[in-house]
Coordinates of C-alpha atoms in Angstrom, one line a residue:
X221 CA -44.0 0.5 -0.2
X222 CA -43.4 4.4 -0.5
X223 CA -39.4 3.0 0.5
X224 CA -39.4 0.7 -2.3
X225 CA -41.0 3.2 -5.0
X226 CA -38.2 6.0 -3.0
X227 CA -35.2 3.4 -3.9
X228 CA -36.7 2.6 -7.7
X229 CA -37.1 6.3 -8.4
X230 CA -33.6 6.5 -7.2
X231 CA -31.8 4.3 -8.9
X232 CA -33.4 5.6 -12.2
X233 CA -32.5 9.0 -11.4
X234 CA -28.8 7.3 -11.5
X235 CA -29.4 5.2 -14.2
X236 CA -30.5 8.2 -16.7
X237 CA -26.9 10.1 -16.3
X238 CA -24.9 6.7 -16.4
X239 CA -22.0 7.3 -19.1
X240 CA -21.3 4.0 -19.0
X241 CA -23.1 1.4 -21.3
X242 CA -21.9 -1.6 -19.2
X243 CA -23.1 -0.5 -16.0
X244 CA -26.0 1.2 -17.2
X245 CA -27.1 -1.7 -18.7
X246 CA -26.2 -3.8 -15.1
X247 CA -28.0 -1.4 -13.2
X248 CA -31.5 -1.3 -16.3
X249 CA -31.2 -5.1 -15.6
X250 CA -31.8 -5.2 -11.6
X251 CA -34.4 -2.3 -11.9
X252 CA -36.2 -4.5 -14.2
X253 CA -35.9 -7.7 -12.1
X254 CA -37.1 -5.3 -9.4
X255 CA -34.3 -6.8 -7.4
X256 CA -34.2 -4.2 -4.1
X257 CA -32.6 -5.7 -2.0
X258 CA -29.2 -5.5 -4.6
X259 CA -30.5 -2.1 -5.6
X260 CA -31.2 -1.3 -1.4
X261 CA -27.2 -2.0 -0.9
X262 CA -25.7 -0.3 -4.0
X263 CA -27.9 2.8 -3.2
X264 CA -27.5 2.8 0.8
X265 CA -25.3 5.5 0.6
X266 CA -21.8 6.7 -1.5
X267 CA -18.7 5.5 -1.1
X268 CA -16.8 7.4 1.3
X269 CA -13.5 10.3 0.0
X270 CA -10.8 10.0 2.5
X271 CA -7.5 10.0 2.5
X272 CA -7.3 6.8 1.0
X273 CA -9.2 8.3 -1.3
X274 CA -12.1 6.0 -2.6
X275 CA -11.6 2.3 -3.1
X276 CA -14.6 0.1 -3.5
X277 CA -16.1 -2.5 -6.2
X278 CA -16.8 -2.2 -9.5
X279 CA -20.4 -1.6 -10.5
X280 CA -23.3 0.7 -11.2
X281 CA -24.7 3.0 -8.0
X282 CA -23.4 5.2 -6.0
X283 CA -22.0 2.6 -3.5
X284 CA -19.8 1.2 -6.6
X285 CA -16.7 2.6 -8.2
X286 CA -17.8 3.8 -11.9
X287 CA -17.4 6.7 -13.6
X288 CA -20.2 8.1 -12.5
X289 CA -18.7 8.1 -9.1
X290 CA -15.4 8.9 -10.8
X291 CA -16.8 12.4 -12.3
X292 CA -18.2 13.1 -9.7
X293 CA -15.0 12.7 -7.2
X294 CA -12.9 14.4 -10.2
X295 CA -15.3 17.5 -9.8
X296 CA -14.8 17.9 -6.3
X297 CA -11.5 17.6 -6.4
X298 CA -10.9 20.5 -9.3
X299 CA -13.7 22.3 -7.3
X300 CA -10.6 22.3 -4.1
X301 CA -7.3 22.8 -6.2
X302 CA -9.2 26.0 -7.1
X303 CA -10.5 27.3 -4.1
X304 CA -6.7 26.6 -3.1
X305 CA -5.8 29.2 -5.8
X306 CA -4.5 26.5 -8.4
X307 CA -6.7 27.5 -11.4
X308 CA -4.5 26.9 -14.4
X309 CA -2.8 24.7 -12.3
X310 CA -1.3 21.1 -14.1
X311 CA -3.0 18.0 -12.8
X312 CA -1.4 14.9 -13.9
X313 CA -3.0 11.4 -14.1
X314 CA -1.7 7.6 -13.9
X315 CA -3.5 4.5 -14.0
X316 CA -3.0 1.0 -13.7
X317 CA -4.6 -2.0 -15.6
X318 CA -7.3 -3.1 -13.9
X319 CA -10.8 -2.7 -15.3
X320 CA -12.0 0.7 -15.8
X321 CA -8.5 2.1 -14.4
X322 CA -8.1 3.8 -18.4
X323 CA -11.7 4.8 -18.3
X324 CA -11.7 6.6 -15.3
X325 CA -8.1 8.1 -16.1
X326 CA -9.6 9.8 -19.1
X327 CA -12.6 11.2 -16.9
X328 CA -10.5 12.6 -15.0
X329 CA -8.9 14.2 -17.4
X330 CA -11.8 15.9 -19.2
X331 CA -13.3 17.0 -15.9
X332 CA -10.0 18.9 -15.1
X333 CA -9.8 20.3 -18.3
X334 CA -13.4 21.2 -18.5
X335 CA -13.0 23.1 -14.8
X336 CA -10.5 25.4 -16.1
X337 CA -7.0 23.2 -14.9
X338 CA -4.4 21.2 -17.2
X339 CA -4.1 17.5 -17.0
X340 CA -1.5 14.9 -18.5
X341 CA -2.1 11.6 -18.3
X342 CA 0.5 8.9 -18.3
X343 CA 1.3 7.1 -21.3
X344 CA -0.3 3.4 -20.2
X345 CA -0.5 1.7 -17.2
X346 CA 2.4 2.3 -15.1
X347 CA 3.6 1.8 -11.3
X348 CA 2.0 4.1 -8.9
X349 CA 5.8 5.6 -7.8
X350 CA 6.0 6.3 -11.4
X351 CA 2.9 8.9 -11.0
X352 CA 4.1 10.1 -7.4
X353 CA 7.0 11.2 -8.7
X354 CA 5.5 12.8 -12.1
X355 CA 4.1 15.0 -9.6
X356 CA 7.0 17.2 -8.6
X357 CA 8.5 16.1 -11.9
X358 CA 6.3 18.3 -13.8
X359 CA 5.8 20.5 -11.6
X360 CA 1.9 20.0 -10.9
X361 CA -0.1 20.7 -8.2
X362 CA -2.2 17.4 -7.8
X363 CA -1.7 14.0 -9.3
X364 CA -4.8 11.1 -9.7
X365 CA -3.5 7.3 -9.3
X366 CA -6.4 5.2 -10.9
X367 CA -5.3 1.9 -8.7
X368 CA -6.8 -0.7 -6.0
X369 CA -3.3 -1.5 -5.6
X370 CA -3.6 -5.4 -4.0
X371 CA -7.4 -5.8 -3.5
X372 CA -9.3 -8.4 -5.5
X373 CA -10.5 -8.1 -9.0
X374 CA -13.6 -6.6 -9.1
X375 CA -11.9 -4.0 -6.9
X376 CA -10.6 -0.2 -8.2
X377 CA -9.7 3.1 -6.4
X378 CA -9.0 6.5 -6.6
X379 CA -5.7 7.9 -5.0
X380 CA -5.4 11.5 -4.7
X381 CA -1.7 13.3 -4.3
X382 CA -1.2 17.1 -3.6
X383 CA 1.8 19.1 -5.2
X384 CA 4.1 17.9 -2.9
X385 CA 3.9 14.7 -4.2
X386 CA 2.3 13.1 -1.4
X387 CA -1.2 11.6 -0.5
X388 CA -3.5 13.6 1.0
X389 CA -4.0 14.2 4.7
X390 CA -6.8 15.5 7.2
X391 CA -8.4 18.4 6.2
X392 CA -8.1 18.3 2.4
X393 CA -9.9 15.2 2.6
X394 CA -12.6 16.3 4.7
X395 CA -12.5 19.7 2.4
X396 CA -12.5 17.7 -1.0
X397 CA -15.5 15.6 0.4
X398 CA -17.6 18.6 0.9
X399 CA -17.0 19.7 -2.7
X400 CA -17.9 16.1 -3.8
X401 CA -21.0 16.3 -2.4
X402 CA -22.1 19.7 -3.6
X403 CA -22.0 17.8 -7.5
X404 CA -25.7 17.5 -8.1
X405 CA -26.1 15.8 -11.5
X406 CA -23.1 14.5 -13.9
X407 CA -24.7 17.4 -16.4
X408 CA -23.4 20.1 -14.5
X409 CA -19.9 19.0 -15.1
X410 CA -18.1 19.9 -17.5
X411 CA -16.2 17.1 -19.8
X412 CA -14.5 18.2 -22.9
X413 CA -13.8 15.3 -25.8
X414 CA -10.3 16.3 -25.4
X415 CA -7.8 19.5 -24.6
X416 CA -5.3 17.5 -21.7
X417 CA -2.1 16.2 -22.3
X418 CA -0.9 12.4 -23.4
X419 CA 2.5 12.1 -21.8
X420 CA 5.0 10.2 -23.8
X421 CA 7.7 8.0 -22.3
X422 CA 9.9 10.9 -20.9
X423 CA 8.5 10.7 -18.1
X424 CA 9.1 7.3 -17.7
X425 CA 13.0 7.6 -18.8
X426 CA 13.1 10.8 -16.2
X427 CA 12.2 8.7 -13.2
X428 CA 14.5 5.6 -14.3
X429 CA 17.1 8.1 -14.6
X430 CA 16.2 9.0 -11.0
X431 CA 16.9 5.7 -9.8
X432 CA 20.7 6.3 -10.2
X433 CA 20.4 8.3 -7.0
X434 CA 19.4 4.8 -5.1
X435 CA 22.2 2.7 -5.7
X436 CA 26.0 3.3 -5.7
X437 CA 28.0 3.9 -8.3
X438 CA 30.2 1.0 -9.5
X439 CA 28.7 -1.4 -6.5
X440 CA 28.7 -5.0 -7.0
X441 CA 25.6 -6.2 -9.3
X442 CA 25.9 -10.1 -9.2
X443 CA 22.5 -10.9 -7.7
X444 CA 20.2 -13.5 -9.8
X445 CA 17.2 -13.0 -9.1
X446 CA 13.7 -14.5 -9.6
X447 CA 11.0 -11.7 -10.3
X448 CA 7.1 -11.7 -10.4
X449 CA 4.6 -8.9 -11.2
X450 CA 2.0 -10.6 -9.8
X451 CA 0.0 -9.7 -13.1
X452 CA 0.2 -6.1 -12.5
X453 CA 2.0 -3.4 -14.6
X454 CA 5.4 -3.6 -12.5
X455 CA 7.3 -5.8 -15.2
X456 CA 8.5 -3.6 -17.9
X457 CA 10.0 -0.5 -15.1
X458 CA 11.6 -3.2 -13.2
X459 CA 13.1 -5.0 -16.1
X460 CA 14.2 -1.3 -17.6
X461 CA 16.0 -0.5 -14.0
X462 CA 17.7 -3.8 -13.4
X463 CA 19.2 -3.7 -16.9
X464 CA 20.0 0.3 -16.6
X465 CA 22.4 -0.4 -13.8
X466 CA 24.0 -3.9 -15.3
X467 CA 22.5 -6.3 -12.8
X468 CA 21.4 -9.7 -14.2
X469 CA 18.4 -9.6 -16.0
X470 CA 15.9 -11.0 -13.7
X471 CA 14.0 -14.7 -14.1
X472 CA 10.3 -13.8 -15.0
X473 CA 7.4 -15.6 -13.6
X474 CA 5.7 -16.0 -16.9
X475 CA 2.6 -16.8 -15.9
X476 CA 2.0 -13.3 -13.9
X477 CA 4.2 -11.4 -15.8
X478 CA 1.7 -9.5 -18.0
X479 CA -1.1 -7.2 -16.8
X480 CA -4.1 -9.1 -16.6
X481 CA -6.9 -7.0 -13.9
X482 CA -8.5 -10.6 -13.7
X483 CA -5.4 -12.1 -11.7
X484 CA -6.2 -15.7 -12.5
X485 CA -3.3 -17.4 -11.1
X486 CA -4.1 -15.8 -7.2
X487 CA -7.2 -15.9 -5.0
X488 CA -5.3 -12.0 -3.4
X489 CA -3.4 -10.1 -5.8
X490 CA -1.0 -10.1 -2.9
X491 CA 2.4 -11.3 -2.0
X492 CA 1.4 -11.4 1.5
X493 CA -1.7 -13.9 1.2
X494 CA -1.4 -17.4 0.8
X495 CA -0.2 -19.0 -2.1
X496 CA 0.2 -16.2 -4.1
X497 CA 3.6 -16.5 -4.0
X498 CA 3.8 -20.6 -5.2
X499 CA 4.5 -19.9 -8.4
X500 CA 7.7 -18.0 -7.8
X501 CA 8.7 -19.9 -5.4
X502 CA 8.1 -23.0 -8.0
X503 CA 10.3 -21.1 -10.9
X504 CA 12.9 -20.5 -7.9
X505 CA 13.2 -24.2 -7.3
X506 CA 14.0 -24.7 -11.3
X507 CA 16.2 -22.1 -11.7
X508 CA 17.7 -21.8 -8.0
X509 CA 18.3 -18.0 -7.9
X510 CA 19.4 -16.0 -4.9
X511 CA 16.6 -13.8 -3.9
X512 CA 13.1 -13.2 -4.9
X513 CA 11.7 -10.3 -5.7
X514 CA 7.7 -10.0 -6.1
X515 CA 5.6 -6.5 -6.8
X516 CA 2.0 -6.2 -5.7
X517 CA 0.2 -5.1 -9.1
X518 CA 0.6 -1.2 -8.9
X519 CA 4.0 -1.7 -8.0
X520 CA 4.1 0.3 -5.0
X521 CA 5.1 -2.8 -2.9
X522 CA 8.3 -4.7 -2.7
X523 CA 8.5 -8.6 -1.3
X524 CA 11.7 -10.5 -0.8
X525 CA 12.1 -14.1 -0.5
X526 CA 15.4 -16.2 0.8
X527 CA 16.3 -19.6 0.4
X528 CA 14.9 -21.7 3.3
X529 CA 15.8 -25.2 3.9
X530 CA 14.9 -27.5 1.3
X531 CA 12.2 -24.3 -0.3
X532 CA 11.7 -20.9 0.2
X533 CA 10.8 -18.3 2.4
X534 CA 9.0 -15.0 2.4
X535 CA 10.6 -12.3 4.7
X536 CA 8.3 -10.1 6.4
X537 CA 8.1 -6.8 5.6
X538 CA 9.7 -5.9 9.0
X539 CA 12.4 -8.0 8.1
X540 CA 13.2 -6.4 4.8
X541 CA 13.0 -2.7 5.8
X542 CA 15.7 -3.6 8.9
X543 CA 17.7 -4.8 6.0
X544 CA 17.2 -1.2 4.1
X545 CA 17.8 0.5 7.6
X546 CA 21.1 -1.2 7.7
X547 CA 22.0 -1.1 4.4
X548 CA 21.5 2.4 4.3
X549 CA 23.4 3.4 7.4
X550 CA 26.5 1.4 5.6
X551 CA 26.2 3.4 3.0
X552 CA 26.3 6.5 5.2
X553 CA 22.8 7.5 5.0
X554 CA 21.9 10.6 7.3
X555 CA 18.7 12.3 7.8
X556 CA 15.4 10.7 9.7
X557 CA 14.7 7.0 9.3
X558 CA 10.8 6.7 9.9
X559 CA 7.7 4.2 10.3
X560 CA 4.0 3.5 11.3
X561 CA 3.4 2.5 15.0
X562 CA 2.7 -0.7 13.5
X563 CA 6.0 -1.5 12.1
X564 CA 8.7 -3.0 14.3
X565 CA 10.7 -1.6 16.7
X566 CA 14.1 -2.8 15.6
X567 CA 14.2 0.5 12.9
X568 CA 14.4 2.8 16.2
X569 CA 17.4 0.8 17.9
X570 CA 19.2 0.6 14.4
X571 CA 18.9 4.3 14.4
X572 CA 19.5 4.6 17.4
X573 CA 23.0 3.0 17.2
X574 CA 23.8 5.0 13.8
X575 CA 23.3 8.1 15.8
X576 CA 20.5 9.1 12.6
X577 CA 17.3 11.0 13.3
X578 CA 14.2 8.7 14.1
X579 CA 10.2 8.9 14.1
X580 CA 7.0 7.3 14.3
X581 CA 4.1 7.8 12.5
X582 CA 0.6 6.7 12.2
X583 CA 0.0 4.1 9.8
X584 CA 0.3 4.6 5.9
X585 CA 3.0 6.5 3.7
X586 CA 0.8 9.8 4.1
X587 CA 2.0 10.3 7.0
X588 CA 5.7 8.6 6.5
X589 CA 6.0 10.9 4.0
X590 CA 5.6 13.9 5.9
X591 CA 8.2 13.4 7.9
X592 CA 10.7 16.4 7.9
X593 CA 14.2 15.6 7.0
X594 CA 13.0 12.2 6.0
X595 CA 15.7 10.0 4.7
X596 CA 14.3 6.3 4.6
X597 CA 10.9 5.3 5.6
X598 CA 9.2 1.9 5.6
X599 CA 5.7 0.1 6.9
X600 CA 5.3 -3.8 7.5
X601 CA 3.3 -4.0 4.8
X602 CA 6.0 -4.6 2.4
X603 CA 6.0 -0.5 1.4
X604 CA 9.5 1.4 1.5
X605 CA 10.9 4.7 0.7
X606 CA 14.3 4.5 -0.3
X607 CA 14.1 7.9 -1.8
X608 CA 12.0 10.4 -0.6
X609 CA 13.7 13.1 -2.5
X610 CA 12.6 11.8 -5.8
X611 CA 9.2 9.7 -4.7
X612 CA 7.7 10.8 -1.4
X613 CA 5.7 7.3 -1.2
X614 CA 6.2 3.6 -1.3
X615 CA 8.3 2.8 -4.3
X616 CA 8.5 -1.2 -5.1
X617 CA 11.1 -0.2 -8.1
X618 CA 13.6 1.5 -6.3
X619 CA 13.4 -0.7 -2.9
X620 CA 13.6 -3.7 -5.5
X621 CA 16.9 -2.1 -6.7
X622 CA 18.2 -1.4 -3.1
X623 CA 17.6 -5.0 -2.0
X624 CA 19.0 -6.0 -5.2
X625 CA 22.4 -4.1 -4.2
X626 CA 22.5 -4.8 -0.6
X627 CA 22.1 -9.0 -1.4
X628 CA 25.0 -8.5 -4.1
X629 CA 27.3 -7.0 -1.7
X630 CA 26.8 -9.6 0.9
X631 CA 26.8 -12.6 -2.3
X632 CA 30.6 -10.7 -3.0
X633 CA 31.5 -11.2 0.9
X634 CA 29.9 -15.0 0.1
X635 CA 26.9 -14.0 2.8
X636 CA 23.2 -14.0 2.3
X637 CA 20.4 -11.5 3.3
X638 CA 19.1 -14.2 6.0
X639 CA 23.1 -14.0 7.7
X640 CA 22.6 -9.9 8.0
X641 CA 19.3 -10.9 9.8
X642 CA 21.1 -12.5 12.0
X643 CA 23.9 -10.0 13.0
X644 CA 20.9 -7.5 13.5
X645 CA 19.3 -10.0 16.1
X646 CA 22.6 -10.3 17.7
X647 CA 23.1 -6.6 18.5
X648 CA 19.7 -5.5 18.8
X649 CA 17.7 -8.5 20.1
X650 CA 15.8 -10.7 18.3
X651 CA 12.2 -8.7 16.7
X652 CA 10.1 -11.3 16.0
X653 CA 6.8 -10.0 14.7
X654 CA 3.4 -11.4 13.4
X655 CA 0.1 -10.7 12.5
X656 CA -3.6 -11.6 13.3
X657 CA -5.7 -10.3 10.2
X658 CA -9.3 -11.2 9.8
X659 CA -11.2 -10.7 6.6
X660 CA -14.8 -10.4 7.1
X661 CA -18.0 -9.7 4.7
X662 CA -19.5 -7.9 7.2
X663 CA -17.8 -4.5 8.6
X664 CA -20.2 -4.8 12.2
X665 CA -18.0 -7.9 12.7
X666 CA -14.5 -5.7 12.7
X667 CA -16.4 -2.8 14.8
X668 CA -17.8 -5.3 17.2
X669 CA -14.5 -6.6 18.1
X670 CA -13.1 -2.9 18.9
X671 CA -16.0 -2.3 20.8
X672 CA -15.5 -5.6 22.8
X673 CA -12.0 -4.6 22.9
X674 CA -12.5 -1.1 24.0
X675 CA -15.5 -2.4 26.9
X676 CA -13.1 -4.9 28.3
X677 CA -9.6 -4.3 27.5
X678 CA -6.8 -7.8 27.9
X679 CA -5.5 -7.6 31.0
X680 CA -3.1 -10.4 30.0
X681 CA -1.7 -11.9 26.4
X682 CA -0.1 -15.1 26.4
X683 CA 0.5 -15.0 30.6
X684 CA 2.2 -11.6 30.5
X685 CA 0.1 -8.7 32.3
X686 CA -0.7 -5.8 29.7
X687 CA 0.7 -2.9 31.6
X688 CA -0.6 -0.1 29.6
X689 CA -3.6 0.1 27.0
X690 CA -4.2 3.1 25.1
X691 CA -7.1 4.1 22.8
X692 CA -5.9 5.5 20.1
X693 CA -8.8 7.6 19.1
X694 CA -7.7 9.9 21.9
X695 CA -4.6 10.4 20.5
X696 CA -1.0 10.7 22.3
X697 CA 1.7 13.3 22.5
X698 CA 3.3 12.5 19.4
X699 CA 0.2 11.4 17.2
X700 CA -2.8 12.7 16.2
X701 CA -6.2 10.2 16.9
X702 CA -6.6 7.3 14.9
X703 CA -9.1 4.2 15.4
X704 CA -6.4 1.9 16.6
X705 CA -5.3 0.2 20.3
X706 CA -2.2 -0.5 21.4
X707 CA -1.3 -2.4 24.2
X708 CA 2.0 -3.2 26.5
X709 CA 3.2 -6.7 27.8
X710 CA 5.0 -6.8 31.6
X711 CA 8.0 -9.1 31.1
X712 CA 11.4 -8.9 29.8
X713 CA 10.0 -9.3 26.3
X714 CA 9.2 -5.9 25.6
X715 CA 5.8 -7.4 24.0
X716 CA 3.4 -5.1 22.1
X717 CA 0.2 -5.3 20.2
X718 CA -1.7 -2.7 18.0
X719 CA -5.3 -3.3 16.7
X720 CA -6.6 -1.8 13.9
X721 CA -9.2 -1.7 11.0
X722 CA -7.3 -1.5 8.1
X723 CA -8.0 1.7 5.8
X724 CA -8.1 -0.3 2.4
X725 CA -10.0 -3.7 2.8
X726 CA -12.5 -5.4 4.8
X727 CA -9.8 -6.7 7.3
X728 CA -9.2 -6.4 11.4
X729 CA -5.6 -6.1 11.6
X730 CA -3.8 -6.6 14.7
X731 CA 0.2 -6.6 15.0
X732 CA 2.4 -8.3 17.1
X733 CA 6.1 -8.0 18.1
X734 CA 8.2 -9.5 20.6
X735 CA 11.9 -9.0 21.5
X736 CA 14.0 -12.2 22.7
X737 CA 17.7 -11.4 24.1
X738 CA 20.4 -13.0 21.7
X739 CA 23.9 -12.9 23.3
X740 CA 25.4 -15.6 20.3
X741 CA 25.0 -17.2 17.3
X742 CA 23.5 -20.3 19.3
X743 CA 20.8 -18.5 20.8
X744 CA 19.3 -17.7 17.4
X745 CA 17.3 -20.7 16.9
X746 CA 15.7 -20.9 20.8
X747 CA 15.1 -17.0 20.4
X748 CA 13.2 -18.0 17.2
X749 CA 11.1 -20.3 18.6
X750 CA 10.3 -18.9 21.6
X751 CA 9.5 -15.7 19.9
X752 CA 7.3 -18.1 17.7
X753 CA 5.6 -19.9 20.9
X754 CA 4.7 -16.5 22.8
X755 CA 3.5 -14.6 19.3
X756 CA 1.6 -17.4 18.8
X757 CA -0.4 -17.8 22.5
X758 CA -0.8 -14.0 22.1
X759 CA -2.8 -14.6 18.7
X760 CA -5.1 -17.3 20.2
X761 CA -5.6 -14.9 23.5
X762 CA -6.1 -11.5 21.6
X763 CA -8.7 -13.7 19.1
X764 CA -10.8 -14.8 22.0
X765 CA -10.8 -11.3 23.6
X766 CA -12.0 -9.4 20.4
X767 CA -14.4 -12.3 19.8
X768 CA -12.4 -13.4 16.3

């Protein structure tokens, strides 16, 4: 009973500093119904700062993304720039449209202001590259990106960048947590009515003008193209650049063209989940364009689809950034190409044969972006950096533009994006790649299956012996610990798998590549399917040993 009457008084400690009607009122409503088991989960704990920053659900508590969460982060991140010596210093904000992205934008704001720093906020929901690259733009020392990028509705975040224009790694994480958790009451924060900056759209027009710097001059521009925002706020920049550099004006997807933080149209705000891509694929079939291009709904992402048979087909995100690799190296590209240990191998061998620089990196564009003398750098997960000098993340605009340009010049030469696939396979073997990903409800499920993994590792996937299995946590020679395990397959296959909890969702991720010899054209198809057949006996071998 004292628990109960310990949760109660809680949660109307919370409720009494609540600056939000809306989830003031939700959270009045369960304290009334005396409904403590709801009350017991929102009030379990906080959400968590790291380097993904905080991502969670919308609603009232501590274990929900509101503003009261929001201040609170906002505070401890002012709390760091100045103990860094960046009083003064010019914080800039961007947001997307889902709900409550404007809301806490303009928190965050005040709380900067009210700590003594400047802050400019975007002029409305924009692309997440567009705020990554504000950053050095404007010469600030930390930028805010009020996005949940692809996770469901009723999902937001809060992405934190330092003044180099990249997200934030181990400590300042760890560092801005601590000052987060020295906020005692949302009083005790400052939060003027107004005093911060409302960017107009120069800073939009300043990074479109950047986007010259992706594609060359003069190049052909002929690719028609079917494009989809996947109801996020990616339409209008990518429109804006297509028609800047006199390609075709793309095909919209009406239906998930606008911003719309409901996403009625898809179960997964995602071009990688199923069927979120029908309806672009449907518009394809009517107007029978050569690519198409999708954004997840900050933009950050880029998918690519190719005709297939009789219908279409989404390339994977391995696929696509091989194509950058190699379109880039045409182009003369020099510096290092780089990528997350999950990604495929294929980027190291094109590299390799262009005689550029080449690294890997744990996963997420943290740590791509880090990378000294970084030229390109991409993740499976349909994120590229085509332009590190003027975005140091993923950038769905510009890689939109690159893929654009690369499928023009092969249209010109009367190829397809699918035939460069196949040269690649050709010289470098065929990289065939998949995934296993598991969403649960219930994060033991994704900790039981490392632990199963960890107490009794594979000794053999698909018939091939595992020859080496490392536990990540330890860290290697070249990377620093992460929760992750990656294992080697005996066999002339060069097989690999990696096993992770993925950083942003409730998802066990595990990733998959093979390599099939392909001495000519005829090969192609059997190296496709028997890539196909041993990812495939892998998936069904790995699921039964993590107990999936």
């Amino acid at each position: 009973m004292q628990e109960q009457d310990d949760l109660i008084t809680r949660a109307q400690a919370w409720l009494a500093e609540d600056p939000d009607p809306e989830t003031a009122a939700e959270l009045a409503a369960l304290i009334e119904a005396g409904d403590t088991a709801e009350l017991a989960d929102r009030f379990a704990g906080t959400l968590q700062f790291g380097t993904a920053g905080l991502r969670g659900e919308i609603g009232a508590g501590p274990m929900r993304m509101n503003r009261g969460v929001v201040i609170r982060a906002a505070a401890g991140l002012a709390a760091y720039l100045k103990a860094q010596g960046h009083t003064g210093g010019l914080v800039v904000v961007g947001y997307d449209a889902r709900y409550k992205s404007a809301d806490f934008a303009r928190d965050t704001a005040a709380v900067m202001t009210g700590a003594g720093l400047r802050a400019a906020v975007l002029p409305r929901p924009l692309p997440t590259p567009v705020l990554a690259y504000a950053i050095r733009h404007l010469g600030a020392v930390a930028g805010v990106e009020v996005t949940a990028s692809h996770n469901p509705p009723r999902d937001n975040g809060y992405k934190v960048y330092l003044g180099d224009g990249s997200q934030i790694v181990s400590p300042a994480d760890a560092e801005i947590a601590a000052e987060i958790g020295r906020i005692e009451t949302l009083a005790s924060v400052p939060r003027p009515a107004d005093g911060w900056l409302q960017l107009d759209e120069e800073v939009l027009e300043a990074y479109l003008a950047r986007t010259d710097a992706v594609l060359t001059p003069g190049g052909p521009r002929g690719v028609r193209t079917v494009y989809t925002a996947m109801h996020g706020v990616g339409k209008d920049v990518v429109m804006a650049a297509f028609a800047r550099h006199g390609f075709p004006e793309p095909v919209l997807v009406a239906e998930q063209a606008e911003p719309d933080p409901a996403f009625p149209t898809v179960a997964f705000p995602n071009p990688e989940e199923p069927g979120a891509m029908d309806l672009a694929f449907a518009k394809a079939a009517e107007v029978n364009p050569d690519i198409v291009i999708a954004n997840d709904p900050d933009a950050d992402r880029c998918a690519v689809a190719v005709p297939a048979g009789d219908g279409w087909r989404m390339l994977r995100g391995d696929e696509v950034g091989a194509l950058l690799a190699a379109h880039l190296v045409h182009k003369g590209a020099q510096g290092v190409f780089a990528e997350s240990i999950v990604s495929s191998s294929l980027l190291g061998r094109i590299a390799e044969a262009a005689g550029v620089g080449y690294e890997e990196t744990l996963t997420g564009f943290k740590w791509i972006a880090r990378v000294q003398g970084l030229r390109y750098g991409y993740e499976e997960a349909l994120g590229y950096c085509v332009d590190p000098e003027g975005v140091r993340d993923k950038d769905g605009v510009t890689a939109a533009l690159l893929v654009a340009e690369l499928a023009s010049e092969l249209k010109e030469q009367g190829r397809t994006l699918t035939d460069l696939l196949d040269d690649l396979a050709m010289a470098h073997g065929l990289h065939a790649t998949d995934q296993l990903s598991v969403r649960v409800s219930d994060l033991s499920v994704i900790a039981s299956a490392m632990a199963a993994l960890r107490a009794e590792p594979p000794v053999s996937l698909a018939g091939l012996q595992v020859t080496s299995a490392e536990d990540l946590t330890k860290g290697t020679e070249s990377l620093p610990p992460t929760d992750g395990l990656r294992y080697y397959l005996d066999g002339a296959y060069k097989a690999r798998v990696i096993v992770r909890p993925s950083g942003t969702e409730p998802k066990l991720k595990c990733y998959l590549e093979v390599v099939v010899p392909v001495a000519e054209a005829s090969d192609l198809a059997p190296a496709r399917a028997r890539g196909q057949e041993i990812l495939d006996a892998i998936k069904k071998d790995l699921a039964a040993a993590a107990g999936i």
